[in-house]
Amino acid sequence: MSTHLCLTFWLTASLLFITGCSRDGGAGEDGRAGQMVRGNDAAMTAVREAARALAEPEPSVNYVAAQMEGVIKARTNSQALMHYAGYRATLTTSGDQVTRVVFELTEARPSVGQLTEVFGKPEEVRRGMLYEYHAEATGSTIRILAEPASKPATETSLVRRILVEGANVR
């Protein structure tokens, strides 16, 4: 009986050791662990393009959607909805002009550090991190508010929602 108990113990210990060695804390087979620390680049392109499009004079819904490389899935008098893999964007409109773009990030969450790389050093506000994008060609200032998924926000904090809108300064 004791031989059977020792054999079972060694077999269990060996399996636990092998399992522990295969989980080294790295990216794994699909590379997602490293991605979560860094954030996801998928939404960053759309956020950058939304800021550039809103900096243009009188940005239309079709123009902003084309710049963001998206397709309008639903439209009302005051909003247009676009779906992407891992997030959705809602364009708030006044007539045919876009005044705000709101990104609801479900899976494609960038980090605060990624936004800082693209838009510069943010100002910390109550709701999150506030960035500004200045378009030299038009003189427009666009504000980007990144709401982190958890507080306090650090460079590695993932963002759950991003609001992009024109500032009152032109």
Short mmCIF file of C-alpha atoms in Angstrom, two decimals:
data_model
loop_
_atom_site.label_atom_id
_atom_site.label_comp_id
_atom_site.label_asym_id
_atom_site.label_seq_id
_atom_site.Cartn_x
_atom_site.Cartn_y
_atom_site.Cartn_z
CA MET A 1 0.00 0.00 0.00
CA SER A 2 2.79 2.44 0.79
CA THR A 3 4.37 1.81 -2.65
CA HIS A 4 1.10 2.75 -4.29
CA LEU A 5 0.87 5.91 -2.13
CA CYS A 6 4.46 6.93 -2.96
CA LEU A 7 3.89 6.31 -6.67
CA THR A 8 0.70 8.41 -6.61
CA PHE A 9 2.51 11.18 -4.75
CA TRP A 10 5.41 11.26 -7.24
CA LEU A 11 3.08 11.15 -10.21
CA THR A 12 1.02 14.05 -8.83
CA ALA A 13 4.14 16.05 -7.96
CA SER A 14 5.56 15.45 -11.45
CA LEU A 15 2.36 16.60 -13.12
CA LEU A 16 2.23 19.73 -10.98
CA PHE A 17 5.87 20.47 -11.77
CA ILE A 18 5.34 20.03 -15.51
CA THR A 19 2.21 22.18 -15.42
CA GLY A 20 4.04 24.86 -13.45
CA CYS A 21 6.92 24.89 -15.94
CA SER A 22 4.59 25.28 -18.90
CA ARG A 23 2.94 28.33 -17.27
CA ASP A 24 5.94 30.60 -17.13
CA GLY A 25 3.89 33.81 -17.07
CA GLY A 26 4.84 34.63 -20.64
CA ALA A 27 2.61 35.47 -23.52
CA GLY A 28 1.40 31.92 -24.03
CA GLU A 29 0.42 30.40 -27.34
CA ASP A 30 -1.86 33.21 -28.48
CA GLY A 31 0.30 36.08 -27.20
CA ARG A 32 -2.50 37.66 -25.15
CA ALA A 33 -0.71 38.07 -21.80
CA GLY A 34 1.85 40.50 -23.21
CA GLN A 35 -0.89 42.27 -25.10
CA MET A 36 -2.89 42.95 -21.93
CA VAL A 37 0.03 44.75 -20.27
CA ARG A 38 0.77 46.76 -23.40
CA GLY A 39 -2.83 47.28 -24.46
CA ASN A 40 -4.44 46.69 -27.82
CA ASP A 41 -3.47 48.64 -30.92
CA ALA A 42 -6.69 47.87 -32.83
CA ALA A 43 -8.66 50.80 -31.42
CA MET A 44 -5.71 53.23 -31.40
CA THR A 45 -5.82 53.75 -35.17
CA ALA A 46 -9.53 54.57 -35.07
CA VAL A 47 -9.06 56.98 -32.12
CA ARG A 48 -6.20 58.76 -33.90
CA GLU A 49 -8.22 59.03 -37.13
CA ALA A 50 -11.31 60.26 -35.26
CA ALA A 51 -9.25 63.06 -33.70
CA ARG A 52 -7.83 64.03 -37.10
CA ALA A 53 -11.26 63.93 -38.75
CA LEU A 54 -12.89 66.07 -36.05
CA ALA A 55 -10.12 68.65 -36.49
CA GLU A 56 -11.33 69.28 -40.04
CA PRO A 57 -13.86 72.06 -40.63
CA GLU A 58 -17.44 70.72 -40.65
CA PRO A 59 -16.67 66.98 -40.40
CA SER A 60 -19.57 65.02 -41.91
CA VAL A 61 -20.67 61.58 -40.73
CA ASN A 62 -19.53 59.95 -43.97
CA TYR A 63 -16.14 61.71 -43.84
CA VAL A 64 -15.45 60.67 -40.24
CA ALA A 65 -16.58 57.09 -40.94
CA ALA A 66 -14.30 56.92 -43.98
CA GLN A 67 -11.33 58.28 -42.01
CA MET A 68 -11.95 55.73 -39.27
CA GLU A 69 -12.27 53.00 -41.93
CA GLY A 70 -15.65 51.96 -40.61
CA VAL A 71 -19.18 51.43 -41.81
CA ILE A 72 -22.22 53.05 -40.23
CA LYS A 73 -24.40 50.22 -38.89
CA ALA A 74 -27.26 52.33 -37.49
CA ARG A 75 -28.22 55.98 -37.67
CA THR A 76 -30.66 58.34 -35.96
CA ASN A 77 -31.02 62.13 -36.17
CA SER A 78 -28.42 62.67 -33.47
CA GLN A 79 -26.18 59.56 -33.57
CA ALA A 80 -24.45 57.10 -35.85
CA LEU A 81 -23.18 53.72 -34.64
CA MET A 82 -20.14 51.83 -35.93
CA HIS A 83 -19.07 48.34 -34.78
CA TYR A 84 -15.53 46.98 -34.86
CA ALA A 85 -13.95 43.83 -33.48
CA GLY A 86 -13.60 44.44 -29.73
CA TYR A 87 -15.18 47.90 -29.55
CA ARG A 88 -17.88 50.17 -30.93
CA ALA A 89 -17.89 53.85 -31.80
CA THR A 90 -20.86 56.19 -31.45
CA LEU A 91 -20.74 59.41 -33.45
CA THR A 92 -22.81 62.22 -31.93
CA THR A 93 -24.09 64.51 -34.66
CA SER A 94 -25.65 67.91 -35.05
CA GLY A 95 -27.29 67.75 -38.44
CA ASP A 96 -24.76 65.96 -40.62
CA GLN A 97 -21.72 67.22 -38.68
CA VAL A 98 -19.98 65.03 -36.10
CA THR A 99 -19.38 66.79 -32.78
CA ARG A 100 -18.19 63.85 -30.65
CA VAL A 101 -17.00 60.26 -31.03
CA VAL A 102 -17.36 57.88 -28.08
CA PHE A 103 -15.46 54.58 -28.10
CA GLU A 104 -16.87 51.83 -25.86
CA LEU A 105 -13.99 49.38 -25.54
CA THR A 106 -14.86 45.79 -24.65
CA GLU A 107 -11.86 43.75 -25.77
CA ALA A 108 -9.66 46.06 -27.83
CA ARG A 109 -8.52 48.20 -24.89
CA PRO A 110 -5.45 50.39 -25.33
CA SER A 111 -3.35 51.37 -22.33
CA VAL A 112 -2.88 54.86 -20.94
CA GLY A 113 0.76 54.59 -22.04
CA GLN A 114 -0.26 54.00 -25.66
CA LEU A 115 -2.46 57.10 -25.65
CA THR A 116 0.40 59.08 -24.10
CA GLU A 117 2.72 57.91 -26.92
CA VAL A 118 0.26 59.16 -29.55
CA PHE A 119 -1.19 62.33 -27.97
CA GLY A 120 1.47 63.44 -25.47
CA LYS A 121 1.39 63.93 -21.71
CA PRO A 122 -2.17 64.00 -20.33
CA GLU A 123 -3.77 66.08 -17.62
CA GLU A 124 -5.28 63.95 -14.88
CA VAL A 125 -8.94 64.88 -14.31
CA ARG A 126 -11.70 63.37 -12.17
CA ARG A 127 -13.00 61.06 -14.91
CA GLY A 128 -9.62 59.95 -16.25
CA MET A 129 -6.81 61.27 -18.41
CA LEU A 130 -7.37 64.30 -20.68
CA TYR A 131 -5.26 64.59 -23.83
CA GLU A 132 -5.23 67.35 -26.44
CA TYR A 133 -4.58 67.03 -30.15
CA HIS A 134 -3.69 70.21 -32.05
CA ALA A 135 -4.20 70.23 -35.82
CA GLU A 136 -1.68 72.68 -37.27
CA ALA A 137 -3.42 72.91 -40.66
CA THR A 138 -6.79 74.02 -39.28
CA GLY A 139 -5.76 75.40 -35.90
CA SER A 140 -8.30 73.14 -34.19
CA THR A 141 -7.87 71.63 -30.76
CA ILE A 142 -9.42 68.23 -30.09
CA ARG A 143 -9.80 66.85 -26.58
CA ILE A 144 -9.51 63.14 -25.88
CA LEU A 145 -10.77 61.88 -22.52
CA ALA A 146 -9.62 58.36 -21.62
CA GLU A 147 -11.54 56.68 -18.81
CA PRO A 148 -9.40 53.91 -17.27
CA ALA A 149 -10.92 50.55 -16.38
CA SER A 150 -9.46 50.85 -12.85
CA LYS A 151 -8.25 53.74 -10.75
CA PRO A 152 -5.75 55.15 -10.03
CA ALA A 153 -4.58 55.22 -13.64
CA THR A 154 -0.99 54.27 -14.44
CA GLU A 155 0.85 53.88 -17.75
CA THR A 156 -0.19 50.21 -17.94
CA SER A 157 -3.85 50.83 -17.02
CA LEU A 158 -6.26 49.73 -19.72
CA VAL A 159 -8.88 52.18 -20.97
CA ARG A 160 -12.57 51.24 -21.04
CA ARG A 161 -13.97 54.32 -22.77
CA ILE A 162 -12.58 57.17 -24.89
CA LEU A 163 -14.40 60.42 -25.74
CA VAL A 164 -13.08 62.49 -28.64
CA GLU A 165 -14.56 65.96 -29.15
CA GLY A 166 -13.65 69.38 -30.44
CA ALA A 167 -12.62 72.01 -27.93
CA ASN A 168 -14.18 75.47 -27.97
CA VAL A 169 -10.79 76.92 -28.95
CA ARG A 170 -10.04 77.31 -32.68
#
